[in-house]
Short mmCIF file of C-alpha atoms and ligand atoms in Angstrom, two decimals:
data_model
loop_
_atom_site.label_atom_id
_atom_site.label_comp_id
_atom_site.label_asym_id
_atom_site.label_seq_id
_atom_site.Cartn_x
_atom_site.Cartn_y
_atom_site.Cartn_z
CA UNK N 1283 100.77 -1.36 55.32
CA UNK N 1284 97.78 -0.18 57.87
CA UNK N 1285 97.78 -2.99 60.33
CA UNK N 1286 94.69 -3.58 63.03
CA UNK N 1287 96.30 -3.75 65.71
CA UNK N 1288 99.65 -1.72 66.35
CA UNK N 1289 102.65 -3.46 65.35
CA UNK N 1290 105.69 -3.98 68.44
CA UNK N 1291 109.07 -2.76 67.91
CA UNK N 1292 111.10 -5.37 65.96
CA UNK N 1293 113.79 -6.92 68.87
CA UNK N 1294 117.30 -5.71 67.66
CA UNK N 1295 120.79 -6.47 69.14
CA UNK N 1296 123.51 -3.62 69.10
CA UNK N 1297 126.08 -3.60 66.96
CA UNK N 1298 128.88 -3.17 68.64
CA UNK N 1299 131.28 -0.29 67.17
CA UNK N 1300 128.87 0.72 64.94
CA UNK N 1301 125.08 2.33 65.06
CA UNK N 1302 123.33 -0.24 63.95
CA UNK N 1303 121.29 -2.50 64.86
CA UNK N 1304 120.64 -6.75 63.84
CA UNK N 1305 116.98 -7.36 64.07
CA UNK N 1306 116.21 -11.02 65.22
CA UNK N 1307 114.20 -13.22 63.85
CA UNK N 1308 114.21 -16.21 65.34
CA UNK N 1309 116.10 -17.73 68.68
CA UNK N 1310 117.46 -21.01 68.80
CA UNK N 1311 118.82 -22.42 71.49
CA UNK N 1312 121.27 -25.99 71.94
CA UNK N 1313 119.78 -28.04 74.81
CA UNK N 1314 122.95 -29.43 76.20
CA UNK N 1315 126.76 -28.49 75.00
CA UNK N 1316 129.14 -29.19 77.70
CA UNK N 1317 129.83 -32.54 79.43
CA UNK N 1318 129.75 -30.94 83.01
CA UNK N 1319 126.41 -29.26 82.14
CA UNK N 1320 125.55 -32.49 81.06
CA UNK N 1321 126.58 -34.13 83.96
CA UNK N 1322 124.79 -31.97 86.71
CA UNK N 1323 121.65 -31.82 84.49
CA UNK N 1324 121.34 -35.87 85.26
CA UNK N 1325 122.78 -36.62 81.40
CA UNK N 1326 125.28 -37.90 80.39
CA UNK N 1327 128.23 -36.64 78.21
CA UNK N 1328 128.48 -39.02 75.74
CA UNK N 1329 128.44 -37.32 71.97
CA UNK N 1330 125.00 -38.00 71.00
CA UNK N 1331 123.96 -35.10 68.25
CA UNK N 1332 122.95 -31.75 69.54
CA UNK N 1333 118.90 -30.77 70.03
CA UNK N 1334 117.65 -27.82 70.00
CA UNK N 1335 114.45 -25.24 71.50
CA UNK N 1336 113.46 -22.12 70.72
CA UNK N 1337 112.76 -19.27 72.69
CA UNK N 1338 110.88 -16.05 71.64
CA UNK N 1339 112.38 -13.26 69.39
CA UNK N 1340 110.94 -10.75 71.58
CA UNK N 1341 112.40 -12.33 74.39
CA UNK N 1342 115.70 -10.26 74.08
CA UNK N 1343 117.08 -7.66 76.45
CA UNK N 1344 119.80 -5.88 74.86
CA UNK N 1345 122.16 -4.87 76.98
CA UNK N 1346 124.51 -2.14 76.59
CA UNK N 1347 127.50 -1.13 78.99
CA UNK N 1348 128.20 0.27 81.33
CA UNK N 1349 124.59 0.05 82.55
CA UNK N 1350 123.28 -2.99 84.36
CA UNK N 1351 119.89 -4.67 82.02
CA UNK N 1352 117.04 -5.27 84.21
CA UNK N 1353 115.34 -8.56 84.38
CA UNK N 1354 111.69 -9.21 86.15
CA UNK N 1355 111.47 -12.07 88.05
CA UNK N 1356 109.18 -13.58 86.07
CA UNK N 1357 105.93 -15.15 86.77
CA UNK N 1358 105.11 -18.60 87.89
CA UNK N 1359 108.53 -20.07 88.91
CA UNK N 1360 110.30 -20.46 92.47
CA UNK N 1361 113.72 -21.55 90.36
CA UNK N 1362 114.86 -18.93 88.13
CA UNK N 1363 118.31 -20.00 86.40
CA UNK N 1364 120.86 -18.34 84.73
CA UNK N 1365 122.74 -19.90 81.76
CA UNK N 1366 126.02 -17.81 80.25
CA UNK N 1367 126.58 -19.23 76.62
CA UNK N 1368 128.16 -17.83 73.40
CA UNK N 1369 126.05 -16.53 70.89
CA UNK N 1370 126.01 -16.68 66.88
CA UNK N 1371 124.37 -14.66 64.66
CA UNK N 1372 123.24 -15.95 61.36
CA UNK N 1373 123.88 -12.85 58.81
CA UNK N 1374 123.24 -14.96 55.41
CA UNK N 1375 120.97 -17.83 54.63
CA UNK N 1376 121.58 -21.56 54.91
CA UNK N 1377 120.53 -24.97 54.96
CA UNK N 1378 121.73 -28.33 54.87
CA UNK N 1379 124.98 -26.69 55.99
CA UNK N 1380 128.09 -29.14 55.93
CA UNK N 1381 130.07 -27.76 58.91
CA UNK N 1382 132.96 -26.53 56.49
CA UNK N 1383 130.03 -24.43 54.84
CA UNK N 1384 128.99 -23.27 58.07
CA UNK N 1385 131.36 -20.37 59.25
CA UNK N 1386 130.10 -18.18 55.88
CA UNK N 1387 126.73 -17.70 57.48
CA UNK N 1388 127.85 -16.34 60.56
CA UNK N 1389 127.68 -12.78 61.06
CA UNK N 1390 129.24 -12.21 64.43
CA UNK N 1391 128.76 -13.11 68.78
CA UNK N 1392 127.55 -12.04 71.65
CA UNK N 1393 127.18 -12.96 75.61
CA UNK N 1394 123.71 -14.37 76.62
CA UNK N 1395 121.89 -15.60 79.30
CA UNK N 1396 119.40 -18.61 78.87
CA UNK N 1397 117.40 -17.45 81.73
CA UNK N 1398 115.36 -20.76 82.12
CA UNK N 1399 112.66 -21.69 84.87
CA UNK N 1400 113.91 -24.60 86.03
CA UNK N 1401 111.26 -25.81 87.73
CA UNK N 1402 108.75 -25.73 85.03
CA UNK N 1403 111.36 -26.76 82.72
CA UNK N 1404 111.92 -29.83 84.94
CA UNK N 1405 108.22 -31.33 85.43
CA UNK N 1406 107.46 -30.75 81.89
CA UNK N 1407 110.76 -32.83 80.87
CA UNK N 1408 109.53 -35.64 83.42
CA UNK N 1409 106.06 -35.11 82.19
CA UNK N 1410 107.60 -35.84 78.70
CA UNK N 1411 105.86 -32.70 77.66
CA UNK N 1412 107.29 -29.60 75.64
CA UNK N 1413 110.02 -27.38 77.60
CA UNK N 1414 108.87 -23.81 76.21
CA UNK N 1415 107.44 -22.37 78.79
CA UNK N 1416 110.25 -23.00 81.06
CA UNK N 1417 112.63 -21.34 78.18
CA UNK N 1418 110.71 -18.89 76.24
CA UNK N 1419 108.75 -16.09 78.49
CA UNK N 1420 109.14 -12.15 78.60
CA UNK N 1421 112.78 -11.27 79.31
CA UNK N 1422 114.01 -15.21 78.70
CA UNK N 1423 117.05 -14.04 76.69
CA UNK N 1424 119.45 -10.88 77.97
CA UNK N 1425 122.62 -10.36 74.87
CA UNK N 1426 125.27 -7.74 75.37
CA UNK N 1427 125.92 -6.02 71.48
CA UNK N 1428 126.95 -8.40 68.98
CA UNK N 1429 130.71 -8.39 67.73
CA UNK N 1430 130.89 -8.59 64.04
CA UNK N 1431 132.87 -11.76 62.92
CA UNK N 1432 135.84 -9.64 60.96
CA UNK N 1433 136.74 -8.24 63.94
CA UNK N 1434 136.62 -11.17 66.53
CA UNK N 1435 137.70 -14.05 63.81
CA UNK N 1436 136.30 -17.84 64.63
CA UNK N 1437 135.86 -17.93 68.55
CA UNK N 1438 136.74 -21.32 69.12
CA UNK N 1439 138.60 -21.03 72.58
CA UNK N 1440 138.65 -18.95 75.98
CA UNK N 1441 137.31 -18.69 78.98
CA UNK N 1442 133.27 -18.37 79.59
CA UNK N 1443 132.58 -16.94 83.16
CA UNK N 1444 129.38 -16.13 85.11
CA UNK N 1445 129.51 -14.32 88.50
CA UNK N 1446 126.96 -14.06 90.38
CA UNK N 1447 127.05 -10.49 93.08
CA UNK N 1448 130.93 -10.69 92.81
CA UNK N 1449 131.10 -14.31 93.38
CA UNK N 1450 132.24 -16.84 90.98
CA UNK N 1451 129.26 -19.50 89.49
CA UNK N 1452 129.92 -20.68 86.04
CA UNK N 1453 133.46 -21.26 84.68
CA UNK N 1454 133.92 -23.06 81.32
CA UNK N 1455 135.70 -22.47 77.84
CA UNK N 1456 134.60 -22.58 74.96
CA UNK N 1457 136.76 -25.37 73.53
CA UNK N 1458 134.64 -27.50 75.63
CA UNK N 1459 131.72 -27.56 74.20
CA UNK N 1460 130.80 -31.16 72.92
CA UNK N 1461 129.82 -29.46 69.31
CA UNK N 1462 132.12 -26.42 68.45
CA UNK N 1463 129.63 -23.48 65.78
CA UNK N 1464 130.19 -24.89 62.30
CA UNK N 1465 128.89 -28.69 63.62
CA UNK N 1466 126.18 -26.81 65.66
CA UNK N 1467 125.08 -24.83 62.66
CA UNK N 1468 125.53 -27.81 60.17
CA UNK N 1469 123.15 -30.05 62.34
CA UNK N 1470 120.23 -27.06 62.75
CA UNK N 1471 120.56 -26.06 59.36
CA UNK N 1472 118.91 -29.55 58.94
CA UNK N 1473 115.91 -28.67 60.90
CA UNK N 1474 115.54 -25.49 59.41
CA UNK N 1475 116.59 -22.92 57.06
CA UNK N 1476 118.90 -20.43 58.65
CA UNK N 1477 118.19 -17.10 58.15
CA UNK N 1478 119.46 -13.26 58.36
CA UNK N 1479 118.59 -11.97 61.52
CA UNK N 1480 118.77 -15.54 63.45
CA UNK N 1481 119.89 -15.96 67.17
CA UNK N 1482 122.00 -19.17 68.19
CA UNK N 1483 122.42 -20.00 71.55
CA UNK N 1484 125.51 -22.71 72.02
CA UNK N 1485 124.56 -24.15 75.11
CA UNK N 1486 126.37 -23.86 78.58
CA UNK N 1487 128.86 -24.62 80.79
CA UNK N 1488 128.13 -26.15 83.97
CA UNK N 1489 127.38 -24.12 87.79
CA UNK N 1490 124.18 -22.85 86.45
CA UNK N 1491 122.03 -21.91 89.23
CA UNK N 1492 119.05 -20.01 90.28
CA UNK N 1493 118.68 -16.11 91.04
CA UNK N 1494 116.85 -13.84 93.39
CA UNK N 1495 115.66 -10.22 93.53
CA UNK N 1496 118.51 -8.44 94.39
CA UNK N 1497 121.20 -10.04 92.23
CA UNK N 1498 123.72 -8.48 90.12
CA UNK N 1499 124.94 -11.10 86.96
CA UNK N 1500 128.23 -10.43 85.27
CA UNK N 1501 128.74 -12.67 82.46
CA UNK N 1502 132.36 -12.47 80.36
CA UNK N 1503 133.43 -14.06 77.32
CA UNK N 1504 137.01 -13.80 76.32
CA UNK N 1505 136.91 -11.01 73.15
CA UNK N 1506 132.96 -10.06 73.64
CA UNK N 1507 131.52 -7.30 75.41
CA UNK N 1508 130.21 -8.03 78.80
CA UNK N 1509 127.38 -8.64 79.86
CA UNK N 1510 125.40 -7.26 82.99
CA UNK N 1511 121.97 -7.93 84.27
CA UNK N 1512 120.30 -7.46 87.72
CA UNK N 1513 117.10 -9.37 88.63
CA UNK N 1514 114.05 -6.82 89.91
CA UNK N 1515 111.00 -7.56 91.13
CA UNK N 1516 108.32 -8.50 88.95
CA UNK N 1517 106.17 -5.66 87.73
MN1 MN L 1445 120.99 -23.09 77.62
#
């Protein structure tokens, strides 16, 4: 293939344990997955199906330990969030998944951050308009290396913690979430055909917040490999 213009590097995720690599294709993202998220977001918690957004592939920042990532602040926000949430990858394809179906298709998880500009997220949502471009911008989706579903089993439970320089600011688990993976899957997998290489982001628990230059984010999920970002100013 001679292409016109030079091709970017294809976004990959780490492997943890191994070297490899799982290139991503596609990010999805749940909108709302926890009643106290919910709650603070001016919802409400009642079980209404899931809906989803997308964010750029190329909006990953893997993220291996023990270093720190680094995050820009990015432009044209004054209320950068963070948002710690469990992440599936899709290793085989599916659609019109029944959520007994939908475990096959997963090919492990990882920690992510959402990072979201709230305020541009906000006045689109009261403008009625489309939320991408306060969820889907250069550095939009940090992931520490992905844990390969053999070795974790089903992560259905345990704790899902966000601090923010040493301080506690999200605390949820992941039995709270108002759809656990295999109904989450089964309902996208309507909407589209999942693919090898896909990105899932399950939606968070509530204390998200906004971040500054300066700020160290340690995000833990019982069984994953952490993950670490600090925010730097933008370039
Ligand atoms: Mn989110």
């Amino acid at each position: 293939m001679r292409y016109a213009i030079a091709p970017g590097d294809p976004p990959a995720v780490p492997v943890a344990g191994t070297d490899l690599s799982f290139p991503v294709r596609h990010i999805y993202c749940v909108g709302r997955n926890y009643a106290d998220h919910a709650k603070e977001m001016g919802g409400d918690a009642s079980k209404e199906p899931p809906f989803f957004f997308t964010k750029f592939p190329d909006a990953i920042v893997a993220v291996t330990p023990p270093r720190a990532g680094r995050v820009h602040y990015p432009m044209a926000t004054a209320n950068f969030h963070h948002e710690l949430e469990l992440v599936v990858a899709i290793g085989a394809p599916g659609v019109h998944l029944t959520p007994e179906r939908a475990p096959s298709v997963i090919f492990g998880y990882a920690v992510g951050l959402d990072m979201t500009r709230r305020d541009l997220q906000n006045d689109m949502r009261e403008k009625k308009r489309p939320w991408d471009i306060g969820k889907s911008f250069a550095q939009a989706a940090p992931i520490a290396p992905l844990h390969r579903v053999a070795e974790t089993g089903a992560l259905t439970s345990g704790p899902v913690e966000l601090d923010v320089n040493g301080a506690p600011r999200q605390r949820g688990d992941l039995a709270d979430m108002i759809w656990d993976v295999p109904h989450t899957l089964a309902f996208l997998s309507q909407l589209y055909r999942l693919l090898p290489g896909d990105l899932v982001f399950t939606g968070t628990p509530s204390g998200v917040g906004a971040v500054k230059v300066g700020d160290r984010l340690d995000g833990r999920i019982a069984g994953l490999t952490p993950l670490s970002i600090e925010i730097v100013a933008a370039e």
